[in-house]
mmCIF file of C-alpha atoms and ligand atoms in Angstrom:
data_model
loop_
_atom_site.group_PDB
_atom_site.id
_atom_site.type_symbol
_atom_site.label_atom_id
_atom_site.label_comp_id
_atom_site.label_asym_id
_atom_site.label_seq_id
_atom_site.Cartn_x
_atom_site.Cartn_y
_atom_site.Cartn_z
ATOM 1 C CA MET M 12 124.409 94.216 93.086
ATOM 2 C CA LYS M 13 123.022 97.419 94.565
ATOM 3 C CA ASN M 14 120.760 96.854 97.540
ATOM 4 C CA ILE M 15 117.248 97.829 96.493
ATOM 5 C CA LEU M 16 116.832 99.631 99.790
ATOM 6 C CA ASP M 17 119.648 102.001 98.969
ATOM 7 C CA THR M 18 117.661 104.687 97.169
ATOM 8 C CA GLY M 19 120.141 107.413 97.916
ATOM 9 C CA ILE M 20 117.894 109.257 100.360
ATOM 10 C CA LYS M 21 120.818 110.258 102.473
ATOM 11 C CA ASN M 22 120.099 113.945 102.623
ATOM 12 C CA ALA M 23 116.803 113.873 104.464
ATOM 13 C CA LYS M 24 114.277 116.623 103.948
ATOM 14 C CA ASN M 25 111.670 117.558 106.541
ATOM 15 C CA VAL M 26 108.875 120.103 106.412
ATOM 16 C CA ASN M 27 110.379 123.574 106.134
ATOM 17 C CA ARG M 28 108.257 125.262 108.764
ATOM 18 C CA TYR M 29 105.599 124.329 111.270
ATOM 19 C CA ILE M 30 103.329 126.114 113.675
ATOM 20 C CA PHE M 31 102.068 124.122 116.620
ATOM 21 C CA GLY M 32 99.345 124.933 119.111
ATOM 22 C CA SER M 33 95.649 125.161 119.929
ATOM 23 C CA GLY M 34 94.039 127.827 117.747
ATOM 24 C CA SER M 35 96.996 128.041 115.360
ATOM 25 C CA LEU M 36 94.696 127.529 112.371
ATOM 26 C CA LYS M 37 93.939 131.255 112.450
ATOM 27 C CA GLU M 38 97.524 131.921 111.378
ATOM 28 C CA ILE M 39 96.634 130.826 107.862
ATOM 29 C CA ALA M 40 95.866 134.341 106.618
ATOM 30 C CA ASN M 41 99.227 135.616 107.908
ATOM 31 C CA LEU M 42 100.983 132.846 106.017
ATOM 32 C CA VAL M 43 99.101 133.179 102.757
ATOM 33 C CA HIS M 44 98.776 136.976 102.321
ATOM 34 C CA PRO M 45 102.506 137.739 101.843
ATOM 35 C CA ILE M 46 102.734 135.124 99.053
ATOM 36 C CA VAL M 47 99.417 135.876 97.313
ATOM 37 C CA ASP M 48 100.078 139.627 97.153
ATOM 38 C CA ASP M 49 98.943 140.430 93.591
ATOM 39 C CA PRO M 50 95.143 140.855 93.152
ATOM 40 C CA ASN M 51 95.327 138.551 90.112
ATOM 41 C CA ASP M 52 96.958 135.800 92.104
ATOM 42 C CA TYR M 53 95.017 133.312 94.135
ATOM 43 C CA CYS M 54 95.275 130.246 96.349
ATOM 44 C CA ILE M 55 93.327 127.014 96.433
ATOM 45 C CA PHE M 56 92.057 125.107 99.437
ATOM 46 C CA PHE M 57 91.665 121.355 99.170
ATOM 47 C CA VAL M 58 89.326 120.527 102.003
ATOM 48 C CA ASP M 59 88.192 117.137 103.304
ATOM 49 C CA GLU M 60 84.522 116.729 102.389
ATOM 50 C CA PHE M 61 83.951 116.090 106.123
ATOM 51 C CA PHE M 62 84.002 119.907 106.484
ATOM 52 C CA ARG M 63 81.245 120.511 103.925
ATOM 53 C CA GLU M 64 78.809 120.647 106.829
ATOM 54 C CA ASN M 65 81.178 122.601 108.973
ATOM 55 C CA GLU M 66 81.892 125.505 106.671
ATOM 56 C CA GLU M 67 82.117 128.081 109.435
ATOM 57 C CA ILE M 68 85.602 126.765 110.085
ATOM 58 C CA LEU M 69 86.553 128.088 106.635
ATOM 59 C CA GLN M 70 84.636 131.358 106.928
ATOM 60 C CA ASN M 71 86.562 132.206 110.072
ATOM 61 C CA LEU M 72 89.887 132.137 108.303
ATOM 62 C CA ASN M 73 89.659 135.829 107.318
ATOM 63 C CA LEU M 74 91.273 135.399 103.933
ATOM 64 C CA LYS M 75 91.467 138.657 102.002
ATOM 65 C CA CYS M 76 92.994 137.264 98.803
ATOM 66 C CA LYS M 77 91.265 135.498 95.937
ATOM 67 C CA HIS M 78 90.743 131.851 96.780
ATOM 68 C CA HIS M 79 88.919 128.734 95.635
ATOM 69 C CA ILE M 80 87.724 125.850 97.752
ATOM 70 C CA ILE M 81 87.688 122.311 96.353
ATOM 71 C CA PHE M 82 86.228 119.518 98.471
ATOM 72 C CA VAL M 83 88.133 116.270 98.333
ATOM 73 C CA THR M 84 86.280 112.962 98.236
ATOM 74 C CA THR M 85 87.464 110.805 101.097
ATOM 75 C CA THR M 86 85.072 107.848 100.873
ATOM 76 C CA GLN M 87 87.673 106.105 98.705
ATOM 77 C CA GLU M 88 91.438 106.271 98.860
ATOM 78 C CA PRO M 89 92.778 108.528 96.091
ATOM 79 C CA THR M 90 93.415 106.982 92.691
ATOM 80 C CA THR M 91 95.668 108.289 89.945
ATOM 81 C CA THR M 92 92.536 108.827 87.810
ATOM 82 C CA TYR M 93 90.911 110.964 90.527
ATOM 83 C CA VAL M 94 94.036 113.111 90.921
ATOM 84 C CA ASP M 95 94.354 113.572 87.141
ATOM 85 C CA ALA M 96 90.736 114.734 86.938
ATOM 86 C CA LEU M 97 91.211 117.158 89.813
ATOM 87 C CA ASN M 98 94.377 118.482 88.213
ATOM 88 C CA LYS M 99 92.463 119.236 85.018
ATOM 89 C CA LYS M 100 89.788 120.994 87.037
ATOM 90 C CA VAL M 101 92.359 123.188 88.766
ATOM 91 C CA LYS M 102 94.055 124.114 85.477
ATOM 92 C CA LYS M 103 90.685 125.302 84.127
ATOM 93 C CA LEU M 104 90.139 127.699 87.034
ATOM 94 C CA ASP M 105 92.593 130.309 85.808
ATOM 95 C CA THR M 106 95.296 130.969 83.256
ATOM 96 C CA ARG M 107 97.793 131.440 86.077
ATOM 97 C CA LEU M 108 98.890 128.739 88.456
ATOM 98 C CA PRO M 109 97.837 129.234 92.083
ATOM 99 C CA LYS M 110 100.485 130.848 94.269
ATOM 100 C CA VAL M 111 99.696 128.613 97.246
ATOM 101 C CA ILE M 112 97.756 125.435 97.688
ATOM 102 C CA ILE M 113 96.459 124.450 101.083
ATOM 103 C CA GLY M 114 95.385 120.953 102.089
ATOM 104 C CA MET M 115 93.118 120.651 105.096
ATOM 105 C CA GLY M 116 91.969 117.229 106.171
ATOM 106 C CA GLY M 117 93.139 113.713 106.816
ATOM 107 C CA GLY M 118 95.861 111.747 105.014
ATOM 108 C CA ILE M 119 93.777 111.404 101.861
ATOM 109 C CA THR M 120 93.266 115.163 101.499
ATOM 110 C CA LEU M 121 96.869 115.961 102.324
ATOM 111 C CA ASP M 122 98.147 113.398 99.835
ATOM 112 C CA VAL M 123 95.838 114.707 97.112
ATOM 113 C CA THR M 124 97.136 118.236 97.814
ATOM 114 C CA LYS M 125 100.735 117.086 97.460
ATOM 115 C CA ALA M 126 100.034 115.216 94.250
ATOM 116 C CA ILE M 127 98.241 118.197 92.666
ATOM 117 C CA SER M 128 100.990 120.586 93.694
ATOM 118 C CA ASN M 129 103.493 118.344 91.869
ATOM 119 C CA LEU M 130 101.328 117.858 88.780
ATOM 120 C CA LEU M 131 100.677 121.588 88.320
ATOM 121 C CA THR M 132 104.356 122.145 87.562
ATOM 122 C CA ASN M 133 105.196 118.821 85.935
ATOM 123 C CA PRO M 134 103.927 117.407 82.608
ATOM 124 C CA GLY M 135 102.005 114.161 82.206
ATOM 125 C CA SER M 136 99.782 112.318 84.626
ATOM 126 C CA ALA M 137 99.917 111.104 88.211
ATOM 127 C CA ALA M 138 100.945 107.545 87.304
ATOM 128 C CA ASP M 139 104.133 108.899 85.673
ATOM 129 C CA TYR M 140 105.438 109.939 89.089
ATOM 130 C CA GLN M 141 104.577 106.912 91.221
ATOM 131 C CA GLY M 142 107.957 105.737 92.428
ATOM 132 C CA TRP M 143 111.126 107.256 93.812
ATOM 133 C CA ASP M 144 112.459 110.679 92.830
ATOM 134 C CA LEU M 145 110.674 110.956 89.504
ATOM 135 C CA VAL M 146 109.210 114.447 89.975
ATOM 136 C CA LEU M 147 111.301 116.851 87.857
ATOM 137 C CA ASN M 148 110.285 120.407 88.803
ATOM 138 C CA PRO M 149 109.577 122.081 92.150
ATOM 139 C CA SER M 150 105.902 122.088 93.013
ATOM 140 C CA VAL M 151 103.557 124.956 93.885
ATOM 141 C CA PHE M 152 104.073 126.231 97.488
ATOM 142 C CA LYS M 153 101.906 124.094 99.706
ATOM 143 C CA ILE M 154 100.588 124.250 103.252
ATOM 144 C CA GLY M 155 99.293 121.198 105.092
ATOM 145 C CA ILE M 156 96.745 121.332 107.921
ATOM 146 C CA PRO M 157 96.009 117.874 109.320
ATOM 147 C CA THR M 158 92.597 117.261 110.877
ATOM 148 C CA LEU M 159 93.326 113.627 111.640
ATOM 149 C CA SER M 160 96.514 112.359 113.288
ATOM 150 C CA GLY M 161 98.595 109.273 112.655
ATOM 151 C CA THR M 162 99.406 108.699 109.006
ATOM 152 C CA GLY M 163 102.046 111.417 109.122
ATOM 153 C CA ALA M 164 101.037 112.686 105.669
ATOM 154 C CA GLU M 165 101.799 116.187 106.949
ATOM 155 C CA ALA M 166 105.461 115.225 107.286
ATOM 156 C CA THR M 167 106.276 112.636 104.621
ATOM 157 C CA ARG M 168 107.908 112.969 101.213
ATOM 158 C CA THR M 169 105.220 110.870 99.564
ATOM 159 C CA CYS M 170 101.571 110.985 98.583
ATOM 160 C CA VAL M 171 100.071 107.542 98.214
ATOM 161 C CA LEU M 172 97.888 106.905 95.177
ATOM 162 C CA THR M 173 96.284 103.742 93.846
ATOM 163 C CA ASN M 174 96.599 102.999 90.171
ATOM 164 C CA LYS M 175 93.544 100.836 89.436
ATOM 165 C CA GLU M 176 94.928 99.812 86.048
ATOM 166 C CA ASN M 177 97.949 97.955 87.381
ATOM 167 C CA GLY M 178 96.922 97.497 91.049
ATOM 168 C CA LEU M 179 99.898 99.536 92.217
ATOM 169 C CA LYS M 180 99.457 101.481 95.439
ATOM 170 C CA LEU M 181 102.490 103.712 95.498
ATOM 171 C CA GLY M 182 103.285 107.350 96.173
ATOM 172 C CA MET M 183 105.257 110.104 94.493
ATOM 173 C CA ASN M 184 108.289 109.792 96.743
ATOM 174 C CA SER M 185 110.072 113.064 96.202
ATOM 175 C CA ASP M 186 111.528 116.006 98.095
ATOM 176 C CA TYR M 187 109.031 118.101 96.108
ATOM 177 C CA SER M 188 106.192 116.252 97.841
ATOM 178 C CA VAL M 189 107.158 117.664 101.231
ATOM 179 C CA PHE M 190 104.955 120.499 102.540
ATOM 180 C CA ASP M 191 106.617 123.919 102.706
ATOM 181 C CA GLN M 192 104.595 124.751 105.798
ATOM 182 C CA ILE M 193 102.308 122.883 108.131
ATOM 183 C CA ILE M 194 99.915 124.006 110.860
ATOM 184 C CA LEU M 195 99.415 121.569 113.727
ATOM 185 C CA ASP M 196 96.327 122.622 115.660
ATOM 186 C CA PRO M 197 95.148 120.003 118.189
ATOM 187 C CA GLU M 198 91.675 121.639 118.235
ATOM 188 C CA LEU M 199 91.129 120.238 114.754
ATOM 189 C CA ILE M 200 91.137 116.595 115.844
ATOM 190 C CA LYS M 201 88.572 117.074 118.600
ATOM 191 C CA THR M 202 85.616 115.943 116.471
ATOM 192 C CA VAL M 203 87.172 112.845 114.899
ATOM 193 C CA PRO M 204 84.950 109.748 115.475
ATOM 194 C CA ARG M 205 86.481 107.607 118.215
ATOM 195 C CA ASP M 206 87.208 104.456 116.167
ATOM 196 C CA GLN M 207 88.750 106.511 113.374
ATOM 197 C CA TYR M 208 90.887 108.382 115.902
ATOM 198 C CA PHE M 209 92.237 105.025 117.049
ATOM 199 C CA TYR M 210 92.790 103.519 113.570
ATOM 200 C CA THR M 211 94.538 106.628 112.293
ATOM 201 C CA GLY M 212 96.569 107.195 115.460
ATOM 202 C CA MET M 213 97.776 103.624 115.270
ATOM 203 C CA ASP M 214 99.292 104.228 111.853
ATOM 204 C CA ALA M 215 102.045 106.252 113.555
ATOM 205 C CA TYR M 216 102.639 103.423 116.045
ATOM 206 C CA ILE M 217 102.633 100.754 113.317
ATOM 207 C CA HIS M 218 104.923 102.339 110.753
ATOM 208 C CA SER M 219 107.303 103.369 113.504
ATOM 209 C CA PHE M 220 107.692 99.857 114.880
ATOM 210 C CA GLU M 221 108.007 98.501 111.355
ATOM 211 C CA ALA M 222 110.869 100.963 110.775
ATOM 212 C CA LEU M 223 112.598 100.087 114.042
ATOM 213 C CA ASN M 224 112.383 96.356 113.279
ATOM 214 C CA GLY M 225 113.774 96.767 109.762
ATOM 215 C CA SER M 226 117.295 96.383 108.445
ATOM 216 C CA TYR M 227 117.543 99.768 106.719
ATOM 217 C CA ARG M 228 118.032 102.289 109.476
ATOM 218 C CA ASN M 229 118.797 105.905 110.120
ATOM 219 C CA PRO M 230 119.671 107.033 113.640
ATOM 220 C CA VAL M 231 117.655 110.242 113.377
ATOM 221 C CA GLY M 232 114.698 108.344 111.953
ATOM 222 C CA ASP M 233 115.020 105.831 114.817
ATOM 223 C CA ALA M 234 114.764 108.624 117.374
ATOM 224 C CA PHE M 235 111.655 110.039 115.683
ATOM 225 C CA SER M 236 110.138 106.532 115.571
ATOM 226 C CA ARG M 237 110.761 105.971 119.282
ATOM 227 C CA ILE M 238 109.006 109.162 120.236
ATOM 228 C CA ALA M 239 106.071 108.374 117.947
ATOM 229 C CA ILE M 240 105.661 104.930 119.541
ATOM 230 C CA ASP M 241 106.036 106.275 123.074
ATOM 231 C CA TYR M 242 103.437 109.016 122.559
ATOM 232 C CA ALA M 243 100.971 106.768 120.760
ATOM 233 C CA LYS M 244 101.238 104.272 123.643
ATOM 234 C CA GLN M 245 100.701 107.027 126.228
ATOM 235 C CA VAL M 246 97.577 108.170 124.405
ATOM 236 C CA PHE M 247 96.025 104.759 123.838
ATOM 237 C CA ASN M 248 96.832 103.415 127.282
ATOM 238 C CA SER M 249 95.178 106.436 128.911
ATOM 239 C CA GLU M 250 91.631 106.865 130.227
ATOM 240 C CA ASP M 251 90.733 109.859 128.003
ATOM 241 C CA ILE M 252 92.284 109.628 124.554
ATOM 242 C CA PHE M 253 90.730 112.996 123.579
ATOM 243 C CA SER M 254 92.123 115.062 126.425
ATOM 244 C CA GLN M 255 93.900 118.249 125.362
ATOM 245 C CA ASP M 256 97.248 116.727 126.318
ATOM 246 C CA ASN M 257 96.550 113.525 124.414
ATOM 247 C CA ARG M 258 95.405 115.339 121.274
ATOM 248 C CA SER M 259 98.676 117.296 121.307
ATOM 249 C CA LYS M 260 100.665 114.110 121.844
ATOM 250 C CA LEU M 261 98.938 112.321 119.001
ATOM 251 C CA MET M 262 99.643 115.229 116.649
ATOM 252 C CA VAL M 263 103.309 115.125 117.615
ATOM 253 C CA ALA M 264 103.388 111.314 117.265
ATOM 254 C CA SER M 265 101.946 111.622 113.769
ATOM 255 C CA TYR M 266 104.431 114.294 112.763
ATOM 256 C CA MET M 267 107.387 112.373 114.255
ATOM 257 C CA GLY M 268 106.282 109.112 112.667
ATOM 258 C CA GLY M 269 105.964 110.800 109.290
ATOM 259 C CA SER M 270 109.381 112.381 109.660
ATOM 260 C CA ALA M 271 110.863 108.996 110.589
ATOM 261 C CA ILE M 272 109.459 107.237 107.576
ATOM 262 C CA ALA M 273 111.169 109.776 105.271
ATOM 263 C CA THR M 274 114.492 108.126 106.068
ATOM 264 C CA THR M 275 113.486 104.480 106.162
ATOM 265 C CA TYR M 276 110.895 101.915 105.098
ATOM 266 C CA VAL M 277 107.903 100.212 106.578
ATOM 267 C CA GLY M 278 107.840 96.427 107.047
ATOM 268 C CA VAL M 279 105.375 93.539 106.742
ATOM 269 C CA VAL M 280 102.181 95.294 107.963
ATOM 270 C CA HIS M 281 101.918 97.961 105.251
ATOM 271 C CA PRO M 282 102.223 95.600 102.234
ATOM 272 C CA PHE M 283 99.442 93.350 103.592
ATOM 273 C CA SER M 284 97.418 96.424 104.432
ATOM 274 C CA ALA M 285 97.928 97.739 100.905
ATOM 275 C CA GLY M 286 96.641 94.391 99.587
ATOM 276 C CA LEU M 287 93.419 94.796 101.618
ATOM 277 C CA SER M 288 92.984 98.347 100.352
ATOM 278 C CA VAL M 289 93.627 97.579 96.705
ATOM 279 C CA VAL M 290 91.523 94.409 96.531
ATOM 280 C CA PHE M 291 88.696 95.257 98.940
ATOM 281 C CA GLY M 292 88.831 99.029 99.283
ATOM 282 C CA PHE M 293 89.373 99.143 103.060
ATOM 283 C CA HIS M 294 90.910 102.446 104.137
ATOM 284 C CA HIS M 295 94.602 102.463 104.902
ATOM 285 C CA CYS M 296 94.484 102.854 108.683
ATOM 286 C CA VAL M 297 91.712 100.338 109.308
ATOM 287 C CA SER M 298 93.518 97.892 106.984
ATOM 288 C CA ASN M 299 96.658 98.220 109.103
ATOM 289 C CA CYS M 300 94.703 97.388 112.244
ATOM 290 C CA MET M 301 93.034 94.398 110.544
ATOM 291 C CA THR M 302 96.428 93.176 109.331
ATOM 292 C CA MET M 303 97.685 93.152 112.932
ATOM 293 C CA ARG M 304 95.652 89.902 113.404
ATOM 294 C CA ALA M 305 98.251 88.115 111.274
ATOM 295 C CA MET M 306 101.408 89.769 112.601
ATOM 296 C CA GLU M 307 102.214 87.801 115.755
ATOM 297 C CA GLU M 308 105.083 85.824 114.210
ATOM 298 C CA PHE M 309 106.717 88.911 112.704
ATOM 299 C CA TYR M 310 106.242 91.389 115.554
ATOM 300 C CA PRO M 311 105.347 89.413 118.707
ATOM 301 C CA ALA M 312 105.846 92.185 121.276
ATOM 302 C CA GLU M 313 103.996 94.828 119.273
ATOM 303 C CA TYR M 314 101.250 92.325 118.436
ATOM 304 C CA SER M 315 100.478 91.863 122.150
ATOM 305 C CA GLU M 316 100.828 95.541 122.932
ATOM 306 C CA PHE M 317 98.522 96.514 120.045
ATOM 307 C CA TRP M 318 95.735 94.135 121.001
ATOM 308 C CA ARG M 319 95.966 95.233 124.644
ATOM 309 C CA MET M 320 95.324 98.826 123.545
ATOM 310 C CA VAL M 321 92.428 97.715 121.317
ATOM 311 C CA LYS M 322 90.884 95.949 124.316
ATOM 312 C CA LYS M 323 91.499 98.813 126.714
ATOM 313 C CA GLN M 324 89.839 101.317 124.369
ATOM 314 C CA ASN M 325 87.137 98.862 123.353
ATOM 315 C CA ILE M 326 87.712 99.466 119.633
ATOM 316 C CA ASP M 327 86.027 97.395 116.983
ATOM 317 C CA ILE M 328 88.536 96.167 114.387
ATOM 318 C CA PRO M 329 86.621 94.790 111.406
ATOM 319 C CA LYS M 330 87.270 91.281 110.110
ATOM 320 C CA LEU M 331 87.885 90.557 106.448
ATOM 321 C CA HIS M 332 86.098 87.220 106.649
ATOM 322 C CA GLY M 333 82.505 87.923 107.577
ATOM 323 C CA ASN M 334 82.686 91.366 105.989
ATOM 324 C CA LYS M 335 83.573 90.217 102.480
ATOM 325 C CA GLU M 336 83.346 87.056 100.498
ATOM 326 C CA VAL M 337 86.900 86.023 99.738
ATOM 327 C CA THR M 338 87.242 83.930 96.595
ATOM 328 C CA GLU M 339 90.258 82.103 95.157
ATOM 329 C CA SER M 340 90.692 84.906 92.665
ATOM 330 C CA HIS M 341 90.746 87.375 95.584
ATOM 331 C CA TYR M 342 93.552 85.410 97.237
ATOM 332 C CA ASP M 343 95.552 85.617 94.018
ATOM 333 C CA GLN M 344 94.997 89.368 93.835
ATOM 334 C CA LEU M 345 95.814 89.783 97.514
ATOM 335 C CA PHE M 346 99.067 87.897 97.010
ATOM 336 C CA ALA M 347 100.014 89.976 93.978
ATOM 337 C CA SER M 348 99.237 93.328 95.578
ATOM 338 C CA THR M 349 101.126 92.407 98.752
ATOM 339 C CA ILE M 350 104.290 90.901 97.282
ATOM 340 C CA ILE M 351 104.725 93.813 94.878
ATOM 341 C CA HIS M 352 106.023 95.908 97.789
ATOM 342 C CA GLU M 353 109.553 94.605 97.569
ATOM 343 C CA LYS M 354 111.279 97.456 99.385
ATOM 344 C CA PRO M 355 109.419 97.216 102.721
ATOM 345 C CA LEU M 356 109.380 93.426 102.540
ATOM 346 C CA THR M 357 113.124 93.351 101.930
ATOM 347 C CA ASN M 358 113.559 95.787 104.819
ATOM 348 C CA ALA M 359 111.628 93.428 107.118
ATOM 349 C CA LEU M 360 112.563 89.971 105.881
ATOM 350 C CA GLY M 361 115.660 90.317 103.682
ATOM 351 C CA SER M 362 116.093 89.834 99.969
ATOM 352 C CA GLY M 363 114.738 86.278 100.237
ATOM 353 C CA PHE M 364 111.330 87.500 101.387
ATOM 354 C CA ARG M 365 109.630 85.652 98.520
ATOM 355 C CA GLU M 366 110.733 82.305 99.976
ATOM 356 C CA ILE M 367 109.064 83.188 103.288
ATOM 357 C CA LEU M 368 106.001 84.842 101.826
ATOM 358 C CA ASN M 369 105.073 82.248 99.212
ATOM 359 C CA PRO M 370 101.464 82.173 97.960
ATOM 360 C CA LYS M 371 100.449 79.482 100.467
ATOM 361 C CA LYS M 372 101.891 81.408 103.397
ATOM 362 C CA VAL M 373 100.350 84.706 102.309
ATOM 363 C CA ARG M 374 97.000 82.987 101.945
ATOM 364 C CA GLU M 375 97.301 81.551 105.482
ATOM 365 C CA LEU M 376 98.077 85.003 106.844
ATOM 366 C CA PHE M 377 95.116 86.601 105.081
ATOM 367 C CA MET M 378 92.884 83.806 106.475
ATOM 368 C CA LYS M 379 93.642 85.200 109.969
ATOM 369 C CA ILE M 380 92.621 88.730 108.982
HETATM 370 ZN ZN1 ZN T 20 100.647 104.009 107.078
#
């Protein structure tokens, strides 16, 4: 029987090009103009709604070509329905497809950008492409500009979407989901609220240690993961997590962590975290941090290290119990939406993961969260 972890991703694809450095956002015009060179052509910006009140950042981009700006809702994690609606909206803008699409924001905005770029050149709806290597045609040229660091969405070959109809939280894992170009400008993460900076930054740390503790490995991915962990630890063990040096390090950690995950799988944390997001709507990165309360037996060293950093930075990690009423039906849903992630769970615990994570055990673990 073929190992379910063997998806054939042997020929790893990373982002084609990247620009790194403070102030590098202003390079956007130089990148877009050569591609959008016909006056009838245009590009589209998908911008995190966080920047609605900070529009000068967009006005300073000096774009001479035709362009549209679409604000992306980030109060909720993206659903397949949301992406389908946005795709329809984009198709109504013009008879031509955009020449370039640019995503500027956190993981949600970047993932929405990737999903739309795939859907513009592929028939059907978002749910048709949730899985591995289902996207048929190359997507529209896309540029990613992260304004939050940690999830690694700027580097990964996926864009995570929740399908509310079947409770599946799964991305379009495809080489076509990878950005053609990214801009890493540490100035852009200066204004992130402190707790969010921590939650998001920790995503790089968490998925990297999950990868390194898993059975499905790639030596290049391992090297990326080690750097991501090392940098995240340097940032969150320091006195000033927002220093210029630390913002640069966190951007690199995020990029490295995202590049690592392209060649491997996460472990136990992400499936539990996905359960919290699907059932209770907690955002991905805060869900990961909450899940860490139940992870001592799976990742003892990282468990201690994580909670030391939380304490040092005096970060508030919300509790499920106390925040939400958790009913029996919720526990059933939590179990279902956790255990569905068979690839990461196999990576962490082996093909017999269902014997370890039976409903009673999963319930006990969620009780700790
Ligand atoms: Zn993650």
